Coordinates of C-alpha atoms in Angstrom, one line a residue:
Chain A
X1 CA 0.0 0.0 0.0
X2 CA 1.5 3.3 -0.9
X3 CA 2.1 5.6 1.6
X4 CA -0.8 8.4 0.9
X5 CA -3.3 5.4 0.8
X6 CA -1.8 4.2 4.1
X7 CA -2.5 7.9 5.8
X8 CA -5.9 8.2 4.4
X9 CA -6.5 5.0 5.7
X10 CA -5.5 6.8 9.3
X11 CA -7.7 9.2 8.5
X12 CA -10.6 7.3 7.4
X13 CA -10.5 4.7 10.6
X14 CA -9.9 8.0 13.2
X15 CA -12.8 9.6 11.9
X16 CA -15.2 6.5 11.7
X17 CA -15.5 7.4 8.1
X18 CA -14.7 4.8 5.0
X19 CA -11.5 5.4 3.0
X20 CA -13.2 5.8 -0.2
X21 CA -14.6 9.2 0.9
X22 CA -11.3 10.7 2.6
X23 CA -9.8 12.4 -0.8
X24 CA -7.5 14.6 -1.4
X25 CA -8.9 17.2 -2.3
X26 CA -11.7 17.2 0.7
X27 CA -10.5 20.0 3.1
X28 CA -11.0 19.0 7.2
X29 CA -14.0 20.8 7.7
X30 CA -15.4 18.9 5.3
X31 CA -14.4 16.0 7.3
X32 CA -15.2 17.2 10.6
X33 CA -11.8 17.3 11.5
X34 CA -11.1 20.4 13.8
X35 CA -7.5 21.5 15.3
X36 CA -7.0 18.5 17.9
X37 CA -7.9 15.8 15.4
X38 CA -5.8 17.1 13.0
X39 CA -3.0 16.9 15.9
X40 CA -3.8 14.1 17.1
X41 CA -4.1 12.5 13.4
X42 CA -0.4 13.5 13.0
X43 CA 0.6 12.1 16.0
X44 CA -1.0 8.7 14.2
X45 CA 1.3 9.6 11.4
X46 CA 4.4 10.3 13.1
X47 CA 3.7 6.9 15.5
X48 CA 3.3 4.7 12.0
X49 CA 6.4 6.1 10.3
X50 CA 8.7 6.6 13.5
X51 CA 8.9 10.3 12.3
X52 CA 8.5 13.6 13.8
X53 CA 6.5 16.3 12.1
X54 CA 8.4 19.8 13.2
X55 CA 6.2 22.3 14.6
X56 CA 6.3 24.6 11.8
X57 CA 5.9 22.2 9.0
X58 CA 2.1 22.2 9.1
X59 CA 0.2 24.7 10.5
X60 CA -2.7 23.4 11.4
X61 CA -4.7 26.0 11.7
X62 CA -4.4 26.5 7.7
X63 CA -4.2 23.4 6.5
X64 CA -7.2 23.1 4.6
X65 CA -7.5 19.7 2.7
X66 CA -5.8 16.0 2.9
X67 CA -3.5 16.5 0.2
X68 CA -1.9 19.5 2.4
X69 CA -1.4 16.8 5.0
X70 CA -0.1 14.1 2.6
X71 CA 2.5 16.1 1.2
X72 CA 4.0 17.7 4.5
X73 CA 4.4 13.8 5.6
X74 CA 6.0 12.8 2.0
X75 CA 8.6 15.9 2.4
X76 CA 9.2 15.1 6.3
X77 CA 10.1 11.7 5.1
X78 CA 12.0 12.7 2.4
X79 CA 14.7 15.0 4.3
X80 CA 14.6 12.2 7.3
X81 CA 13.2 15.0 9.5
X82 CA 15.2 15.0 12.8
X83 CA 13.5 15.1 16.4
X84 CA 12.4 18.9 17.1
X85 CA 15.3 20.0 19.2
X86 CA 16.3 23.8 20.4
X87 CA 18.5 25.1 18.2
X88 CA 19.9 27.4 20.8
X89 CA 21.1 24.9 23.6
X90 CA 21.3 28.0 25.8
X91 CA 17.0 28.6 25.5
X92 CA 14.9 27.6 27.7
Chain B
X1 CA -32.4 35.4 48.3
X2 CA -34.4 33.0 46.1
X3 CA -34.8 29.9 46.8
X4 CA -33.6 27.0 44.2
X5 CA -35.2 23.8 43.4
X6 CA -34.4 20.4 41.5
X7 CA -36.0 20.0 38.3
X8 CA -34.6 17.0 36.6
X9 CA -32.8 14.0 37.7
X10 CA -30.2 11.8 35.8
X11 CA -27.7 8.9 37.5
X12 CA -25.8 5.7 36.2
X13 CA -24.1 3.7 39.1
X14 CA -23.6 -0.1 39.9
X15 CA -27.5 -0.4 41.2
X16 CA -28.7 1.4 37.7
X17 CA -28.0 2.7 34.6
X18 CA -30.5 5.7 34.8
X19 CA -33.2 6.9 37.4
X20 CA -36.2 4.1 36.5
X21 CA -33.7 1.5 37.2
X22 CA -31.8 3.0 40.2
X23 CA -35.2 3.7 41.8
X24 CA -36.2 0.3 42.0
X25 CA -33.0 -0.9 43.2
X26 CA -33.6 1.0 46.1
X27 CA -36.9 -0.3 46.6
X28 CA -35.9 -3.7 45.9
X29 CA -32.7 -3.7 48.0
X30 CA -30.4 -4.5 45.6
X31 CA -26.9 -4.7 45.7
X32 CA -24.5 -3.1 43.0
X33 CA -21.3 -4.6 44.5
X34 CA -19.6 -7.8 43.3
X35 CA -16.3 -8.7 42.5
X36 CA -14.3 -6.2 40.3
X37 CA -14.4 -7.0 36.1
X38 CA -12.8 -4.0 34.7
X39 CA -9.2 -5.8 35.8
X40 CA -7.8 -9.0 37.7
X41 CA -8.0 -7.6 40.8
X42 CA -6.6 -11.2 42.3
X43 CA -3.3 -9.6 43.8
X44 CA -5.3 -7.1 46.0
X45 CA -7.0 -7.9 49.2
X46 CA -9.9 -6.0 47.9
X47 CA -11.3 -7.8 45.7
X48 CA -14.8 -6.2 45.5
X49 CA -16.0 -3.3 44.0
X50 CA -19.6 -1.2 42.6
X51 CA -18.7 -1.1 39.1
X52 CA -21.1 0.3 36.2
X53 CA -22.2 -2.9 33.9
X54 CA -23.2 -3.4 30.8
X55 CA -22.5 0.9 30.4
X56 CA -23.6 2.4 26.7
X57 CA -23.3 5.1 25.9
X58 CA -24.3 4.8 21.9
X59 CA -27.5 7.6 22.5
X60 CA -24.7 10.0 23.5
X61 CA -22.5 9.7 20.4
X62 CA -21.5 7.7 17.8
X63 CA -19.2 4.9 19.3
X64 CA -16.5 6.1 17.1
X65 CA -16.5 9.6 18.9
X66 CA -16.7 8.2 22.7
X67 CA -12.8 6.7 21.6
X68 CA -12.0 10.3 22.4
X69 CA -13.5 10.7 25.7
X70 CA -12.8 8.9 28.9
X71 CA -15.1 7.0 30.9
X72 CA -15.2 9.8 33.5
X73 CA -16.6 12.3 30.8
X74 CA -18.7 9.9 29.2
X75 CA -20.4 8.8 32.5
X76 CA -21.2 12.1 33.0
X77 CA -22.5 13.4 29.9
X78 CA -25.0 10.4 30.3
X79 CA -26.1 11.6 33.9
X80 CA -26.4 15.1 32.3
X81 CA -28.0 14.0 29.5
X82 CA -30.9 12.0 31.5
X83 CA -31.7 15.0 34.2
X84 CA -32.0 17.2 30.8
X85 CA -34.5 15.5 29.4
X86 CA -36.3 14.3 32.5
X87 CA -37.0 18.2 33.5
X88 CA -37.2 19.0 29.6
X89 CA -34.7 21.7 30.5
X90 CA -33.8 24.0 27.6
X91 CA -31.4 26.8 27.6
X92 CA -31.2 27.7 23.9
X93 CA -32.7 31.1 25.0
X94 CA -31.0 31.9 28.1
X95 CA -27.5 29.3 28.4
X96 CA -25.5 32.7 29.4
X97 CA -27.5 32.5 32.6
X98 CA -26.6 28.6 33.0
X99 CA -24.1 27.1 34.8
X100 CA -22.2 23.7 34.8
X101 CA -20.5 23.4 38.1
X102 CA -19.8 19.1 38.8
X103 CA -17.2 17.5 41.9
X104 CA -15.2 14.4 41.4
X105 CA -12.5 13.1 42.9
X106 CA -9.9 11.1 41.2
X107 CA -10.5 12.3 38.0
X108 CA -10.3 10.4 34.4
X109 CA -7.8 8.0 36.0
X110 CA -8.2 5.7 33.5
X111 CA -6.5 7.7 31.0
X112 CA -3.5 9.0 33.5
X113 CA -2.5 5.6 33.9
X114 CA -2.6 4.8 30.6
X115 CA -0.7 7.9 29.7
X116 CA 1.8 6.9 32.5
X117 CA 2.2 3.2 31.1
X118 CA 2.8 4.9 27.8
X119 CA 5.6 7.0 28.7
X120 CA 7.8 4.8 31.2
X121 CA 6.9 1.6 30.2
X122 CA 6.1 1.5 26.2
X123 CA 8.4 4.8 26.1
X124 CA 6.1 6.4 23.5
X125 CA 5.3 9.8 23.0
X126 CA 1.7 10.7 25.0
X127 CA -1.3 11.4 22.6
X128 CA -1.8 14.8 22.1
X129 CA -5.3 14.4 23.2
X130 CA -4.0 13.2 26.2
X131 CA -4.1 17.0 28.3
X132 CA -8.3 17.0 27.4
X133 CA -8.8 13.5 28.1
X134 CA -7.5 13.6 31.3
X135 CA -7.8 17.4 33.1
X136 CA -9.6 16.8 35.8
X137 CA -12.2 19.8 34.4
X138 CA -13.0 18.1 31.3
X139 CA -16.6 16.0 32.0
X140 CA -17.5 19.7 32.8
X141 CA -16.4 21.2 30.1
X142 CA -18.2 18.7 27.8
X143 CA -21.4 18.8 29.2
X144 CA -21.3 22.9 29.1
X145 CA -20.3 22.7 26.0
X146 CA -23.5 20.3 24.5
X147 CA -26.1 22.2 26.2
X148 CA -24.7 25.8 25.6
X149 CA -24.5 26.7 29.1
X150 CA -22.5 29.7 29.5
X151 CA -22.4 30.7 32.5
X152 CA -20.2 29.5 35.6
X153 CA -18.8 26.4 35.2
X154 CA -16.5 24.8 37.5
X155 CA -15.2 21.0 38.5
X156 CA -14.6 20.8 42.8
X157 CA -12.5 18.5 43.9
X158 CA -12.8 17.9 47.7
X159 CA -12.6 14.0 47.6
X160 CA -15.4 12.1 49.2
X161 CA -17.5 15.6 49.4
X162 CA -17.0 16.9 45.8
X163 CA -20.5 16.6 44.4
X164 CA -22.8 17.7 47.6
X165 CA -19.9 21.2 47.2
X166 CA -21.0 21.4 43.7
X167 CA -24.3 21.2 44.6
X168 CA -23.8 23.6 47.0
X169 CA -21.9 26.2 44.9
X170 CA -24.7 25.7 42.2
X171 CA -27.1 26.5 44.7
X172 CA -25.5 29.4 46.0
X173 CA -25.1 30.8 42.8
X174 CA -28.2 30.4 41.8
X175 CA -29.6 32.3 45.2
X176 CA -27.6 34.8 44.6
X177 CA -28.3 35.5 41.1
X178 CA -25.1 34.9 39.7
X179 CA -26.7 32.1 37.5
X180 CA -30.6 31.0 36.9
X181 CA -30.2 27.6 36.8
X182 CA -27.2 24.9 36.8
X183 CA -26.8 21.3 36.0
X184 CA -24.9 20.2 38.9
X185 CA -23.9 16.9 40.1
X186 CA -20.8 14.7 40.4
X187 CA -18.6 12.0 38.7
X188 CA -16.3 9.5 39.8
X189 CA -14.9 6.0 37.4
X190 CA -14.2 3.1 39.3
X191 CA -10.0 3.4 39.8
X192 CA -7.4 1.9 37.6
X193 CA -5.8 -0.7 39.5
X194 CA -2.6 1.6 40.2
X195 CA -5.1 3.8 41.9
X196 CA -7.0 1.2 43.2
X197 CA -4.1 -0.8 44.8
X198 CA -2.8 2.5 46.2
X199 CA -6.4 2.2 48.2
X200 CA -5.8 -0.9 49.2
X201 CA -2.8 -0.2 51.2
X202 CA -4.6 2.1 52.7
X203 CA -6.7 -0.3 54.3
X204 CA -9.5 1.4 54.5
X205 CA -11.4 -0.5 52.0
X206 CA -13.9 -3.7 52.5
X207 CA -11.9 -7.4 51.6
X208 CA -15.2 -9.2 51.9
X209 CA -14.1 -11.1 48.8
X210 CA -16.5 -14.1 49.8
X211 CA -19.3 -12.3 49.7
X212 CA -18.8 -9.4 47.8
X213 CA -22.6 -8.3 47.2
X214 CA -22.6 -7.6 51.2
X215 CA -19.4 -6.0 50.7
X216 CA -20.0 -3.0 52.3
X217 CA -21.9 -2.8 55.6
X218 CA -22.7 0.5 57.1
X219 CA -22.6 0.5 60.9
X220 CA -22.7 -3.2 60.9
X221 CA -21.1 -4.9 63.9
X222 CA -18.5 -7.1 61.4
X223 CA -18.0 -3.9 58.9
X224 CA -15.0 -4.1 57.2
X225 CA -14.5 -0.5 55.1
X226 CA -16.0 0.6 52.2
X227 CA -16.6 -0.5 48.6
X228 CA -15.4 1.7 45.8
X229 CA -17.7 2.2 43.5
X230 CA -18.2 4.3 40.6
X231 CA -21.0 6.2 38.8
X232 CA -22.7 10.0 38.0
X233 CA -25.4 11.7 39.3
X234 CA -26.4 14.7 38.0
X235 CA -29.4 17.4 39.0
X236 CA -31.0 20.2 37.0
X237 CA -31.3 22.6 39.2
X238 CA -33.4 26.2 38.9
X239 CA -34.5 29.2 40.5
X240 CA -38.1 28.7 41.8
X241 CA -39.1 31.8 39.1
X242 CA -37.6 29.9 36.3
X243 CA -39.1 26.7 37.5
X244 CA -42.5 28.1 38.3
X245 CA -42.8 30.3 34.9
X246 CA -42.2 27.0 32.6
X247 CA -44.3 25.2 34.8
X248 CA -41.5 22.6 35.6
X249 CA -42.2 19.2 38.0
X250 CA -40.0 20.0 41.0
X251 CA -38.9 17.2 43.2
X252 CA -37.6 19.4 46.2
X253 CA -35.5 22.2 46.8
X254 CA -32.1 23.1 48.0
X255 CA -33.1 24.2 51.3
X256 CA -29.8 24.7 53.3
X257 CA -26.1 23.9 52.5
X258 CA -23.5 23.6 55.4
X259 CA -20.1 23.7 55.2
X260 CA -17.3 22.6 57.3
X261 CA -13.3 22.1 57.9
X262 CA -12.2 19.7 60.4
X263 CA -8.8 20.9 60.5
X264 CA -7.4 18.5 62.4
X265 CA -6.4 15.3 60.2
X266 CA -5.6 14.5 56.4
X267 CA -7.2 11.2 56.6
X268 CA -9.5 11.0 60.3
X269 CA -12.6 12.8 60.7
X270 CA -13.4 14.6 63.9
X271 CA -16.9 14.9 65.4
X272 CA -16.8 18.5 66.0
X273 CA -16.1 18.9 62.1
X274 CA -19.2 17.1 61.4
X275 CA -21.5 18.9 63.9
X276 CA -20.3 22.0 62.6
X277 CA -21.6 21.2 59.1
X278 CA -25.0 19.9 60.4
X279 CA -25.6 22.7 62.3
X280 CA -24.7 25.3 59.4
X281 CA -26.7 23.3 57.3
X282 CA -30.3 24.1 59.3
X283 CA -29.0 27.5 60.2
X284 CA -28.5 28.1 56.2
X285 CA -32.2 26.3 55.5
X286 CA -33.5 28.5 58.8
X287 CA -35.1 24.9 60.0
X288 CA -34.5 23.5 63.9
X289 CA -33.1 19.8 63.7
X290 CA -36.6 18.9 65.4
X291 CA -37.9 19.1 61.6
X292 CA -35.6 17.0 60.4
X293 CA -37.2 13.6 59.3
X294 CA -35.0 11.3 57.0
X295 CA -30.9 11.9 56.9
X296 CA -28.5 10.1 54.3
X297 CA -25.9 9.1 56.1
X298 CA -22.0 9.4 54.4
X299 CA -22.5 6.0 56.1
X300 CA -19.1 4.8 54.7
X301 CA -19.2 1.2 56.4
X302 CA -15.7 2.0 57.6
X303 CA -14.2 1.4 61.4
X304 CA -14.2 4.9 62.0
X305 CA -17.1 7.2 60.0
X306 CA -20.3 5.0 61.1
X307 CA -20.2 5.3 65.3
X308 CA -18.9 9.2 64.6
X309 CA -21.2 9.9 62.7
X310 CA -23.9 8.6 64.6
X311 CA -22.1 10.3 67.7
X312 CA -22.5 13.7 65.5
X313 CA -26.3 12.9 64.9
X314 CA -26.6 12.4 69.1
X315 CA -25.1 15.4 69.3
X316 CA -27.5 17.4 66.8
X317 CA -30.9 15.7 67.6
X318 CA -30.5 15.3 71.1
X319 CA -32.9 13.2 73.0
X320 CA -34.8 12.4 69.5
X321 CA -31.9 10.9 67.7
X322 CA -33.4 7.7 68.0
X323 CA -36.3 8.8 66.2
X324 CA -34.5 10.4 63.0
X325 CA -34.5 7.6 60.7
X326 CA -31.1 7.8 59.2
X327 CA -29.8 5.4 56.4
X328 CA -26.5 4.5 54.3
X329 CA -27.4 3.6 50.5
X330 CA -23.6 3.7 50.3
X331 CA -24.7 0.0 51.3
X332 CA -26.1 -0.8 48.2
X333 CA -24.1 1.1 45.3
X334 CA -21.1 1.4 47.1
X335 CA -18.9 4.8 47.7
X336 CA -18.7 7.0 44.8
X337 CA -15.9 9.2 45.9
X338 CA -16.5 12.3 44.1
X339 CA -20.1 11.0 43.3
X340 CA -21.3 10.1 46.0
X341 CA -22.7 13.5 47.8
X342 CA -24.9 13.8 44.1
X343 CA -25.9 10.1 43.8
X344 CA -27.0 10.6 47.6
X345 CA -28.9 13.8 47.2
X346 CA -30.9 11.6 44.0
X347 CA -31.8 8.7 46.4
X348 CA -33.4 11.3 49.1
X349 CA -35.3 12.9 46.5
X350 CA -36.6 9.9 44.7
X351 CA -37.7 8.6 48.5
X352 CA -39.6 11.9 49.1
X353 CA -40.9 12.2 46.0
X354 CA -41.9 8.5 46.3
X355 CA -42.8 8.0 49.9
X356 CA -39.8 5.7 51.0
X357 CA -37.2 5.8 53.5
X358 CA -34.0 4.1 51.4
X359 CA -32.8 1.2 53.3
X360 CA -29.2 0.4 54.8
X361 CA -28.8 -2.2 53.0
X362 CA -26.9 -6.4 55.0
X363 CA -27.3 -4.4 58.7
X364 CA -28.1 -7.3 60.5
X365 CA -26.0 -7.1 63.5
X366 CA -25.9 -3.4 64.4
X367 CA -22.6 -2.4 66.2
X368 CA -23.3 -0.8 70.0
X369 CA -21.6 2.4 69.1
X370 CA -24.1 2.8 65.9
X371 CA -27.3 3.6 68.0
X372 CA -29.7 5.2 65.6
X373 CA -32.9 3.8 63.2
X374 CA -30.6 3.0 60.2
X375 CA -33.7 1.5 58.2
X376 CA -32.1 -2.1 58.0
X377 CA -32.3 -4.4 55.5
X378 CA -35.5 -3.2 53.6
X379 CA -37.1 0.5 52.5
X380 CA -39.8 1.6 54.5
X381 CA -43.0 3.4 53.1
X382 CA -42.6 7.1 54.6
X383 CA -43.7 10.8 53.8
X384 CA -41.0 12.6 55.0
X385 CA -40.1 16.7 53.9
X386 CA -37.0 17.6 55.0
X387 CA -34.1 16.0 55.2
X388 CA -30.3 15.9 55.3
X389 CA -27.8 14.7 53.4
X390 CA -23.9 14.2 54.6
X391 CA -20.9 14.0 52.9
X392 CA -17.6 14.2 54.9
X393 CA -14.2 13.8 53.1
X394 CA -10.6 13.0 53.2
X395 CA -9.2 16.3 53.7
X396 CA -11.4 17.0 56.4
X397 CA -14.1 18.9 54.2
X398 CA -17.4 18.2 55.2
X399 CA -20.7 19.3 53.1
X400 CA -24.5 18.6 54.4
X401 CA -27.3 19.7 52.1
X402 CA -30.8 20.5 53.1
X403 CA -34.1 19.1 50.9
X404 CA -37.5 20.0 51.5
X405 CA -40.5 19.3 49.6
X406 CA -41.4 22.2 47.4
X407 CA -44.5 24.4 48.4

């Protein structure tokens, strides 16, 4: 299974809907996904793929459809996305 | 200062899943207790507790949805849900004039364990749903949140006395204007077995795990502690003006509330603290204790609450104490923690409402120290119009709430 299949798949099963109607192109609302799913759905993500989104690669406030989603996850992937560490080991 | 009165009436505990099936447990004596399901309890010496069965929660929301929620908020939201429609409350017109305000005491403990097992034994990140699935404030927050009530909203949290202070701060604000009406109540899940076993040591807790259905036995001779037990009861509650113009049932009114501190032990109550609630109570409701007719007891069925209590009733009643019938339903669906003071405050309503006197339920051998007309063993048909109802808590916080039959 191909990896945007597999996360509308996680979609589909945390929103009790079938994956046939999670496509791309359908935006959240549409979806009834507010803010926490949508964080909590990428939490799903990150679990599955041992990755970690970084806090600035998706806002999820404006992410607006599943194809957004999908294709933060395939660059994440892509660059092999280290754990969100300070970058200034003096803050905090 | 107007006066308040109980419209609606919704519960779920180990002796019934709403207020039909809870009310004829009560007259039917039935007990909620049994050995605990929800884990192996085998390694504990308690072995018994008053669990919820056969909860569901499918008229609420779709089962997919209730994945989000603990048990704790769900429980609630079907207490809530129940008084709501039983006083066909609607607040659609006036919710910023309604107030949520619910006690527990432990919490969604469920889903703190599980968080905790998470984290130091599978060491996987929480779920980031994790914070509203297990603040202490969230079954409040829910059930605000599905009826639109806007007003106060709060979640107590004085242990074994959490729900009879939230009915008291509902009433309260309700007399003083500060909301019209409130749905008000309490919520406790039975404990995950960290929490539970953490009881256990405490030893204040009943190991009758041969006969758990006469687990707990209120001021019994051979009482062994109390049974934990878990549940919601929740209580629409109105000023008489919103009530009256509506033309609402009422079952009785929030006549008094008295409030105490022992402040004298974490963990061992002290008579004077419990006097000192009673008497507040009928100096709140303006009533002498010689109109007092029926009293729930907190009734605990441990070593140390039933003969104090009783000694604090003496010392109210005087030479009538004998006469007050006074009763523990603790007996039958077990103690509720955070709950319990609400659940309590349903089963004196629904016996004034329907002429009984709950009974203390397996009191066969009545200790010497526990004096009083407990009600043994059965209900008995009563008309009674004012009465108390204690809760006294860990902590040493001690509420005691005054009904009276509306006129």
């Amino acid at each position: 299974m191909d990896q945007s299949r597999e996360i509308i798949e996680i979609i589909a099963n945390y929103k009790g809907l079938s994956a046939d109607e999670v496509t791309p192109e359908r935006t959240f609302e549409d979806l009834g996904i507010d803010s926490l799913d949508a964080i909590d759905i990428v939490y799903e993500v990150e679990e599955k793929y041992g990755i970690d989104v970084p806090q600035d690669a998706l806002d999820l406030n404006t992410a607006q459809t599943v194809a957004d989603l999908l294709k933060v996850v395939e660059k994440v992937r892509a660059n092999g996305a280290a754990p969100d560490a300070p970058t200034d080991a003096s803050a905090g | 200062m107007r006066r308040v009165v109980v419209t609606g009436l919704g519960v779920i505990c180990s002796i019934g899943r709403n207020q039909a099936e809870f009310l004829s447990a009560l007259r039917e004596s039935r007990s909620g207790t049994s050995r605990i399901t929800s884990f192996d309890p085998g390694w504990l010496h308690t072995q018994v507790g008053a669990e919820v069965k056969n909860a569901n929660f499918d008229h609420l929301m779709e089962p997919n949805d209730q994945r989000h929620l603990d048990r704790h908020t769900l429980l609630a939201l079907c207490a809530a849900d129940e008084a709501v429609r039983d006083a066909g409350f609607d607040c659609s017109a006036d919710g910023h004039r309604v107030g949520v305000i619910l006690g527990t005491g432990q919490g969604p403990c469920d889903s703190i364990e599980q968080m905790m097992h998470e984290v130091a034994v599978e060491h996987r990140k929480p779920r980031p749903t994790t914070i509203p699935r297990t603040m202490f404030n969230a079954a409040t927050g829910h059930v605000s949140i599905r009826y639109g009530a806007r007003g106060p909203s709060q979640m107590i949290v004085t242990a074994c006395a959490s729900s009879a202070h939230a009915l008291g701060q509902a009433a309260s604000f309700i007399r003083h204007g500060v909301a019209d009406a409130c749905l008000a109540g309490g919520v406790e899940v039975f404990p995950s077995m960290g929490l539970l076993a953490a009881w256990d040591t405490l030893r204040v807790m009943s190991r009758a795990n041969d006969h758990p259905e006469r687990g707990c036995r209120p001021f019994n001779r051979d009482r062994e502690g109390f049974v934990m037990g878990e549940g919601s009861a929740v209580l629409v509650l109105e000023s008489e003006e919103r009530a009256t113009a509506r033309g609402a049932r009422i079952y009785g009114e929030i006549a008094g509330v008295g409030l105490s501190s022992d402040a004298h032990h974490i963990t061992q109550p002290h008579v004077d603290g419990l006097v000192l609630a009673l008497r507040n109570a009928l100096a709140d409701a303006k009533i002498d204790a010689d109109q007092v007719q029926y009293v729930n007891a907190h009734g605990t069925g441990t070593p140390i609450n039933d003969p104090l209590e009783t000694e604090a009733l003496h010392e109210l009643f005087g030479a009538r104490a004998k006469d007050v019938p006074v009763s523990s339903t603790k007996s039958a669906h077990g103690h509720t923690i955070g709950a319990a003071g609400a659940i309590e405050a349903t089963a004196t309503l629904l016996g004034m409402n329907h002429g009984f006197l709950p009974a203390t339920l397996h009191l066969d051998d009545p200790d010497p120290a526990c004096d009083l007309d407990y009600v043994p063993l059965t209900p008995r048909e009563a008309r009674f119009d004012v009465a108390l109802s204690n809760s006294f808590a860990f902590g040493g916080h001690n509420a005691v709430l005054v009904f009276r039959r509306y006129s």
